[in-house]
């Protein structure tokens, strides 16, 4: 959300604060905002990159025409809607179906077939897929579309469950409605659009059978992750909001829940750094795909 967009949502006739105004947020004020978000929304503000966070808080301070950070802290404690607005600014999402199309082609052609083959060989009862930071659902629904279109026969004997989580309750509600605008369809292949969507006002309604394949839940990257023994875990374009220290903590969590033959997929601008590199082996550097360091053949 841009500062202009945020300002359009701001209430009241308060004094105008110039867009270029700078707000120095003291450690005490930052701690108060952080505590409020954690208490009211379960959002771990301290995990995020400090400079980025403070810049986005300033967006909401200007949007509400507050003269001081202290004034904004008071507003935040008294207005539930402003908590939601701040959370949206802190968790900006750019989401569309088949985002980075080559990544999903790699999954369809190579990774998912390998997972089904390993499941058959090991007698697994199901496959478990997970999307972290799923926003309004385009990513997990893309997985569901690929499975329905290309792996229906395999799923008759080895069902696939898809879990998806995000910190923003509003975007999760959008995901559950399954209605998407044209701009979210820019990379959507025509056969998927024709086969699994119907016109709905100015957008498209996703088929109920595809929506039923995904289970959405509210949670951040530091909650207990959704699955143990996860076979495919997508965590794309999420780590950019976290400090390096917190990224390493996330990678340790992921390594703990990723199955022996499971795959991790990151965003194109993300990579595994520091000591966390010892936890994973690279499968495809171009598409940012990894496995656990102790993964066997599959």
Tab-separated table of C-alpha atoms in Angstrom, residues 16 32 38 45 54 63 66 97 99 107 113 115 122 136 160 166 184 217 226 239 247 280 287 291:
chain	number	residue	atom	x	y	z
A	16	UNK	CA	-2.312	18.088	7.411
A	32	UNK	CA	4.866	-0.020	22.457
A	38	UNK	CA	1.742	-8.839	19.220
A	45	UNK	CA	7.036	-6.906	14.630
A	54	UNK	CA	9.850	2.197	10.691
A	63	UNK	CA	-2.165	8.900	6.829
A	66	UNK	CA	-0.791	12.510	13.676
A	97	UNK	CA	-1.611	-16.966	-10.262
A	99	UNK	CA	3.744	-15.913	-10.541
A	107	UNK	CA	7.296	-28.143	-10.192
A	113	UNK	CA	6.294	-36.326	-10.331
A	115	UNK	CA	7.248	-36.641	-5.044
A	122	UNK	CA	7.888	-45.552	0.398
A	136	UNK	CA	-5.052	-13.922	-1.015
A	160	UNK	CA	-2.530	-34.334	-1.617
A	166	UNK	CA	-0.779	-15.737	6.242
A	184	UNK	CA	-4.230	-11.535	-10.880
A	217	UNK	CA	-5.164	-20.600	8.484
A	226	UNK	CA	1.404	-26.272	9.669
A	239	UNK	CA	11.879	-13.587	3.695
A	247	UNK	CA	15.707	-15.627	8.344
A	280	UNK	CA	19.936	-27.673	2.752
A	287	UNK	CA	14.273	-21.491	-9.466
A	291	UNK	CA	16.084	-30.085	-0.172
